[in-house]
Structure formats: C-alpha cells, structure tokens
Coordinates of C-alpha atoms in Angstrom, one line a residue:
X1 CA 103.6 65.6 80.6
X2 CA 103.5 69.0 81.8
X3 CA 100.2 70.3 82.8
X4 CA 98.4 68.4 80.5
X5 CA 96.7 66.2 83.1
X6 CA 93.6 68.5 82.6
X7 CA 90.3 68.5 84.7
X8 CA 88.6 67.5 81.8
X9 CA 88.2 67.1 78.1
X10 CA 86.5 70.2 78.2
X11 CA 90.0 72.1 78.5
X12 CA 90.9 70.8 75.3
X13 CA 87.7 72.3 74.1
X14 CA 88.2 75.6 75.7
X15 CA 91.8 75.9 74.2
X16 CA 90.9 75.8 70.7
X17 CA 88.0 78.6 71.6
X18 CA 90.7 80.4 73.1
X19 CA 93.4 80.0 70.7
X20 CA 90.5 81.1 67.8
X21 CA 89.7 84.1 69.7
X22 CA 94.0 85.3 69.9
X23 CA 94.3 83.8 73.0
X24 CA 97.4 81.7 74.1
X25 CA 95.7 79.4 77.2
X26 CA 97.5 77.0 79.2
X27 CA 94.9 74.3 80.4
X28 CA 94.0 73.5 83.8
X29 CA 96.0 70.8 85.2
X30 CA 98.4 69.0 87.1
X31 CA 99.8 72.2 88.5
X32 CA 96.8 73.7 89.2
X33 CA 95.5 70.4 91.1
X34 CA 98.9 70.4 93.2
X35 CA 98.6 74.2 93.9
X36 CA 95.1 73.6 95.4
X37 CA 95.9 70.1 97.7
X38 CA 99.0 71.6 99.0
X39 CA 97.2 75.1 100.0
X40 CA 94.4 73.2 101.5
X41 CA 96.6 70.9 103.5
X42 CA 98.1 74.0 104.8
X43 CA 94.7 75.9 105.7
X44 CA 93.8 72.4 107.3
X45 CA 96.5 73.0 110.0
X46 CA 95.7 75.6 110.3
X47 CA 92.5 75.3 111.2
X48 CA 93.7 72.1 113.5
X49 CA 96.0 75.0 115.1
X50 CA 93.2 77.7 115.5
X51 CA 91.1 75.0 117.6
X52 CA 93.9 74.5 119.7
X53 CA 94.1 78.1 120.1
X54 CA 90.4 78.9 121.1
X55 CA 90.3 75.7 123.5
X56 CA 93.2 77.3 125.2
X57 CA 92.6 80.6 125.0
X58 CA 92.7 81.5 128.7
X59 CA 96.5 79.9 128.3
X60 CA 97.9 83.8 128.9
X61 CA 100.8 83.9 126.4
X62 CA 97.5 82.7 123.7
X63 CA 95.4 85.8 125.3
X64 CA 97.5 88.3 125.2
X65 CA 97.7 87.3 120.7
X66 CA 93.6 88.2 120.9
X67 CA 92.8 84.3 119.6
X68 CA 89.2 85.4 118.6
X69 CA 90.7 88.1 116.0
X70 CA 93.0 85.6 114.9
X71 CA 90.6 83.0 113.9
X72 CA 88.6 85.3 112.1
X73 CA 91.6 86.5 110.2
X74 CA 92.3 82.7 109.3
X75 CA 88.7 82.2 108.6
X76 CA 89.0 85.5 105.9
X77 CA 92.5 84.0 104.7
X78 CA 90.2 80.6 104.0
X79 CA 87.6 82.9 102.4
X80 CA 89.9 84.4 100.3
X81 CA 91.6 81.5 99.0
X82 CA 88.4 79.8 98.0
X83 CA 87.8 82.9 96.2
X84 CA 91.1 83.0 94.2
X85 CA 90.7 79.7 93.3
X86 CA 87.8 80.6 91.0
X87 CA 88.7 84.1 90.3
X88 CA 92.7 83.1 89.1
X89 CA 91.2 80.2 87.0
X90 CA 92.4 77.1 88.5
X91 CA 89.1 75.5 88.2
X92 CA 86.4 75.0 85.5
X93 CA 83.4 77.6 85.9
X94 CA 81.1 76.2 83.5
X95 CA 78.3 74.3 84.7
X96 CA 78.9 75.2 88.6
X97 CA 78.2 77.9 91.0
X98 CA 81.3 79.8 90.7
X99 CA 80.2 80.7 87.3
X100 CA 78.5 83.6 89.5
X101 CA 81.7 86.3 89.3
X102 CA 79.9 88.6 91.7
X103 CA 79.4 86.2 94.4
X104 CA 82.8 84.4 94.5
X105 CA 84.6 87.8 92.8
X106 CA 83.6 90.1 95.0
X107 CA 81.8 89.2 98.0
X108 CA 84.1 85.8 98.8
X109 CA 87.3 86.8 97.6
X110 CA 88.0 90.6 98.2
X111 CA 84.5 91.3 100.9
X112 CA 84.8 88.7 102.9
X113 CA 88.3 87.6 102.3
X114 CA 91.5 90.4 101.7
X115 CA 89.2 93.2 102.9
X116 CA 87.8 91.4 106.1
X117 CA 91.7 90.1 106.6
X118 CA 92.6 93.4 105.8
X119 CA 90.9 95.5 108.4
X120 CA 91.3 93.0 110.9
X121 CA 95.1 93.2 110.9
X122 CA 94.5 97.2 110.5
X123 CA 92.0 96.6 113.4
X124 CA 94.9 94.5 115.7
X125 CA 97.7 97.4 114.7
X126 CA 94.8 100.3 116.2
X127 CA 94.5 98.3 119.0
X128 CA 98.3 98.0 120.0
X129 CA 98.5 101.3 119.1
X130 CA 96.0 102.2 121.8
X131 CA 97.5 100.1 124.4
X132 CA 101.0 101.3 123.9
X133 CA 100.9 104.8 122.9
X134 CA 97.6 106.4 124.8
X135 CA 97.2 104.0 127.1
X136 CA 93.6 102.8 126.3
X137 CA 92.4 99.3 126.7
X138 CA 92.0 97.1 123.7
X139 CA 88.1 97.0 123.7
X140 CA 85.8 99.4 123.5
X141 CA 83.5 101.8 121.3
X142 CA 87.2 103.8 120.3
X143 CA 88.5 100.1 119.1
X144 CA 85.1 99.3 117.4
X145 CA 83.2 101.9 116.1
X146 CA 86.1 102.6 113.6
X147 CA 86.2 98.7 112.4
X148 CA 82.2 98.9 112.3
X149 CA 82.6 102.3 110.0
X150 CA 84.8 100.3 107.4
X151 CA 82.5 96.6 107.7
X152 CA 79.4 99.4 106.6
X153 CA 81.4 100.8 104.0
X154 CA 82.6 97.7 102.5
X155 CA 78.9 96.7 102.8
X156 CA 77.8 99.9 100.6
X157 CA 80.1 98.8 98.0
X158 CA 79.5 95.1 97.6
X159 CA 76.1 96.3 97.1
X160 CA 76.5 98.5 94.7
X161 CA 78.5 96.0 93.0
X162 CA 75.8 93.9 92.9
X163 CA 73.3 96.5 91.4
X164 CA 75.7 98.0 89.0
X165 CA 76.1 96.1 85.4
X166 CA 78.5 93.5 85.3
X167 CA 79.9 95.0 82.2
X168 CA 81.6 97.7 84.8
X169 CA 82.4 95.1 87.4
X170 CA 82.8 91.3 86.7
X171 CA 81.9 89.2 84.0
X172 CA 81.9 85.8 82.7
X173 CA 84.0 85.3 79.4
X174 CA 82.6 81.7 77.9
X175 CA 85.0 81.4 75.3
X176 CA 88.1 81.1 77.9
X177 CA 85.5 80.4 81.1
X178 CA 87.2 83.1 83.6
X179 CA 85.7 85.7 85.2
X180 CA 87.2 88.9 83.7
X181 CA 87.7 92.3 86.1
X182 CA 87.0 95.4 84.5
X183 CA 89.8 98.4 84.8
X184 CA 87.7 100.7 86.8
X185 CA 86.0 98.3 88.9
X186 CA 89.3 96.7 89.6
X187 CA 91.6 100.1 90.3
X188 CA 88.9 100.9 92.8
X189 CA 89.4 97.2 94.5
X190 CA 93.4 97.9 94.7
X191 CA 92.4 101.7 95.9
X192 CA 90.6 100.3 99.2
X193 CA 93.0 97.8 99.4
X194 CA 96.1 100.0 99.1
X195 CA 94.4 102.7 101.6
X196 CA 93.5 99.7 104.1
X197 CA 97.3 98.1 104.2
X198 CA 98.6 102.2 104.3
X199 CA 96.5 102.7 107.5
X200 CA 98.1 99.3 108.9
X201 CA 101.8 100.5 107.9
X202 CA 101.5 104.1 109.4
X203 CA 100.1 102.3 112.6
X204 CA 103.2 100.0 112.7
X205 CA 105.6 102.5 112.0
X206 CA 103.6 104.5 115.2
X207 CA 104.0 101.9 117.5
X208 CA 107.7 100.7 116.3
X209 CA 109.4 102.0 120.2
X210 CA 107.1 100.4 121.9
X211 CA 108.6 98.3 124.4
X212 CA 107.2 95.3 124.3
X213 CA 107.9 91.4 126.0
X214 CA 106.7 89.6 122.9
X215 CA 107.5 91.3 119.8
X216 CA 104.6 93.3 118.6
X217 CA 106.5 95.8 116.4
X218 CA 108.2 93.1 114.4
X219 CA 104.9 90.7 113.7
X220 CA 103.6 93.9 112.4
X221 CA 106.8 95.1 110.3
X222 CA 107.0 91.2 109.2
X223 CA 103.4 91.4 108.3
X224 CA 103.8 94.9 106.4
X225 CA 106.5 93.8 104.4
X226 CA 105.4 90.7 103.5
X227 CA 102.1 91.7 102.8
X228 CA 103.1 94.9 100.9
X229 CA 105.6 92.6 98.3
X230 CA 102.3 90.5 97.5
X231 CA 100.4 93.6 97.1
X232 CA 103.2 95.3 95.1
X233 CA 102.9 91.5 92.8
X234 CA 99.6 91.5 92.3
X235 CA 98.4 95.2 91.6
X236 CA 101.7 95.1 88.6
X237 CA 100.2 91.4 87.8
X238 CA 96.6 92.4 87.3
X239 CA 97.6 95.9 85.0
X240 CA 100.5 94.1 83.2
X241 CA 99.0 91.3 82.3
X242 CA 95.4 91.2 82.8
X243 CA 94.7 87.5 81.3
X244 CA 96.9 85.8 84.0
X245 CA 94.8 83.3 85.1
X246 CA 95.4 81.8 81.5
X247 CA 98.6 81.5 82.3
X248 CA 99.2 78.5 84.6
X249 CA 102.9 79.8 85.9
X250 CA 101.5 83.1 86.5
X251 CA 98.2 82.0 88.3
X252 CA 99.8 79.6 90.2
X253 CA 102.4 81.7 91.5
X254 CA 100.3 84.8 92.3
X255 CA 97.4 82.1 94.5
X256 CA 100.7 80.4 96.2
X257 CA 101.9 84.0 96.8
X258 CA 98.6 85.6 98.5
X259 CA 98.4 83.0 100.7
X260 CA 101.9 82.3 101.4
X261 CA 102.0 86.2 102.7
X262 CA 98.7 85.2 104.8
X263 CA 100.6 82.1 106.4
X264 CA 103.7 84.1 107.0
X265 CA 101.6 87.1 108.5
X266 CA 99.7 85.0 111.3
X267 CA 102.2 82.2 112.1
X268 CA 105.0 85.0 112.7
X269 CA 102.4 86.1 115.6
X270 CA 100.8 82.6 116.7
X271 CA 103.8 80.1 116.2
X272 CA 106.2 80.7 119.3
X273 CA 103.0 80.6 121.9
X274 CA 101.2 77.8 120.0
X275 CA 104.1 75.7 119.9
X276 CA 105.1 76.5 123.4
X277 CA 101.7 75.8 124.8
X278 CA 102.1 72.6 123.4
X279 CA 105.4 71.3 124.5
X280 CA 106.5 73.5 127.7
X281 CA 103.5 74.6 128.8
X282 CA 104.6 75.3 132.2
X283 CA 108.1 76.4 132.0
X284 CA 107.1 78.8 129.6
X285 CA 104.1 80.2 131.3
X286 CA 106.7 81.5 134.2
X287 CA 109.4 82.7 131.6
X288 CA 106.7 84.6 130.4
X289 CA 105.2 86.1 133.2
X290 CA 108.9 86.9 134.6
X291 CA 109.2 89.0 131.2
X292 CA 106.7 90.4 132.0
X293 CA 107.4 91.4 135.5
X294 CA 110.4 92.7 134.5
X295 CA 109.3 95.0 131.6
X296 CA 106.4 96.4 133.9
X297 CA 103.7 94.9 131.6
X298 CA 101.3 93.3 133.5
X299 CA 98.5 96.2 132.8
X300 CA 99.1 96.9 129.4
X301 CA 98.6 92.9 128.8
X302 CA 95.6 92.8 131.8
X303 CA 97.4 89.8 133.9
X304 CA 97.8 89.8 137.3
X305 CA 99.3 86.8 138.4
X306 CA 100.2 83.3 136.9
X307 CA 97.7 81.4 139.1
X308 CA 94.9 80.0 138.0
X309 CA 94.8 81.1 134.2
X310 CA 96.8 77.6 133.8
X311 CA 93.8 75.7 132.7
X312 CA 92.7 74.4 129.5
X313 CA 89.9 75.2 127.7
X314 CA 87.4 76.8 130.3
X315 CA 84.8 79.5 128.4

C-alpha cells in the first residue's frame, strides 16, 4: 500500500498538477500521519514531564537544571514542530490557516521555534559560563540584556519579513500546495541560525574544565553535536534539494530528525533528576548534596543545606 493512504482525494488531484508541471510528488499519507502521532505522543510526555518538573521545582537536583528555561525551550521545541509540520508538507494547506507561509514559516517555525530554542540553549551555555568561569550568578542584567538584544533583533526581522514581498521570502505554490523558501530569504535563516548554534559551541568549548557534580560540559557537548549533525542535514537538505517536502522519505526524515535532536538535547539534561525525583526521591537528594559537598559546589549551585527544600510543589 505504501503511502497511498492519502489525507484526501485531493492528493490525487494535486499529483497530476504536479506531475504536469515536472514535478515528481509523493502524496501525503500513511507515513506522514505515523510521523505526526508518534512526534506528538512524544511532545505529550513531554509536556506530562515538564509539569512534573515545575511542580517540583524547589526539588534541588530540578533547580539547579533552571526548570523555567527548560519549559520554555520545550514549549519552542512544540512550536517548532507545529511549524515543520506545515512548512515540510506533511499536511494539506489548501483551504486552512497554514496556507499563511509567513505566519507558520517564519514566525511559528524558525521565530518562535529554532530561534527561541536556539538562544535559550545559547542563553543556558552564557549562564554556566558565568557561573563557572567569572564567578557571576546566573541572573541578572549581564545574563539578560544580551538574550533581550537577540529577542529585539529577531523581532526586527520577523517584521521585516512580514513587510517585504513574499516573492523574496515565502510563498504559496498551488499547483503542489507547499510553501516554497526563497534562496536569499532562506541563506539568511541558516546564517542566524548557524551564528546562534556557533555562539553556543564556543561557549561549550569555554566551559569544557569546569568541574562540575552533574555533568554540565557533556549536556552541552551532547547538545552541540547532536544539534550541529541536524543542522549540517538540513542546511545540505534545503540547497540540495529544495523540493523536499515532496518527497515523503526526505520530509519525514528531516521532521523526525529536528525533533529527535530537540528530544536528545533536553532529556540528556532533565532525564537522570526527573527520573530520580520520581523513584528515589530521598536517597538521591543526599547523594546529591554529598556531591556536592565534596566538590565545594554549594555557592556556585546557591544551596545551603538539604533541609527543607524537600517539598513538593511550593511557589
């Protein structure tokens, strides 16, 4: 059967216009539909899993992971998902909102999802970097005012990407029902992007010595490198083959691999004290601390003593 349990008759349709206009085009389908139940079942989890964190976010193995940052990076990682699912063509356009490429294109998927994601992980690399290497806390206007400096200039250019004619940007092709990135507009995505996941990497390399109780360097080299092969896959995807989203092997794989980088990236920093807080609260709450102790950390990670920030859920 293949993938030829399409969405609708429609696909059939929009093949023939397609094959008329040179175009080979694979119709949406069973794949597709599998790809988006078993990303959404993961993001669901997820989400199950960044409740837990927030309700126990005094829980001081949680704290020390900054659970606020890292429910708005799975927030942007839901944002940009919902975003690749119209912009890599799994769904039909026609007839429904996401027909509007600027809002879901730009602002959804690369705004508000890989750039938000982006700088917040560049954002949690600054921070260490501050804690570890000059001794600064991980607040404050030195922390902020350079993540407020990116959020206005990603502003500035989702507006002028609004303004500007879509013709340079992001448009709607009707006779394959995609939304089609133009070469400029797209090397300039991949440019802030590229500059962005740079920043992060030189920050991770700065902060690689640092000796830390719970891993910091290596979340941050296993989010580089996992991050950086996506990256690597897509930018070569988008140049090489530009039409990929009428492909249904090389859509699918290029969605499952953006967000299996996302999932890899936060659950290599969440897993060990979400799972822990779950089933050995206690007992590892005082291993822990004692690691802590030992490696002289208490200051750098702002806890004082296992007492009292035992409790569940308090604001």
């Amino acid at each position: 059967m293949g993938n030829q349990l399409s969405f609708s008759q429609t696909e059939h349709r929009r093949e023939e216009m397609a094959q008329s206009q040179g175009y080979r085009l694979d119709p949406r389908g069973k794949a597709d539909w599998i790809m988006i139940i078993i990303i959404t079942c993961v993001y669901s989890i997820n989400v199950v899993a960044v409740l837990f964190m927030l309700w126990n976010r005094k829980y001081p193995p949680l704290k020390c992971k900054s659970p606020v940052l890292m429910a708005c990076m799975m927030v942007a990682g839901i944002l940009w998902f919902v975003g690749d699912i119209q912009a890599n063509g799994h769904v039909p356009l026609e007839h429904t909102p996401l027909r509007n490429c600027k809002a879901f294109g730009v602002w959804v998927r690369i705004l508000l999802g890989v750039c938000t994601l982006s700088t917040l992980i560049a954002m949690r690399s600054y921070g260490l970097f501050r804690v570890f290497c000059k001794n600064q806390p991980f607040r404050g206007r030195g922390l902020y005012v350079p993540y407020a400096a990116y959020c206005l200039c990603m502003l500035v250019y989702g507006i002028v990407s609004q303004v500007v004619s879509p013709s340079l940007t992001i448009h709607y092709l009707l006779h394959v029902d995609i939304c089609y990135y133009e070469t400029g507009f797209k090397a300039s995505m991949f440019a802030i992007i590229w500059v962005t996941w740079l920043i992060v990497a030189i920050l991770s390399w700065r902060i690689r010595h640092i000796k830390s109780s719970f891993n910091e360097a290596r979340e941050m080299l296993i989010a580089c490198t996992a991050v950086f092969v996506v990256l690597i896959f897509t930018t070569v995807m988008h140049y090489a083959v530009p039409l990929f989203p009428l492909n249904v092997r090389l859509r699918v794989l290029t969605t499952s691999f953006d967000h299996l980088a996302t999932n890899v990236f936060w659950w290599s920093i969440m897993a060990v004290p979400i799972v822990s807080c779950v089933v050995r609260r206690d007992v590892y709450l005082e291993e822990w601390m004692d690691k802590l102790r030992q490696d002289g950390l208490q200051r750098m990670y702002d806890v004082q003593s296992p007492n009292a920030t035992n409790n569940k859920g308090s604001s």
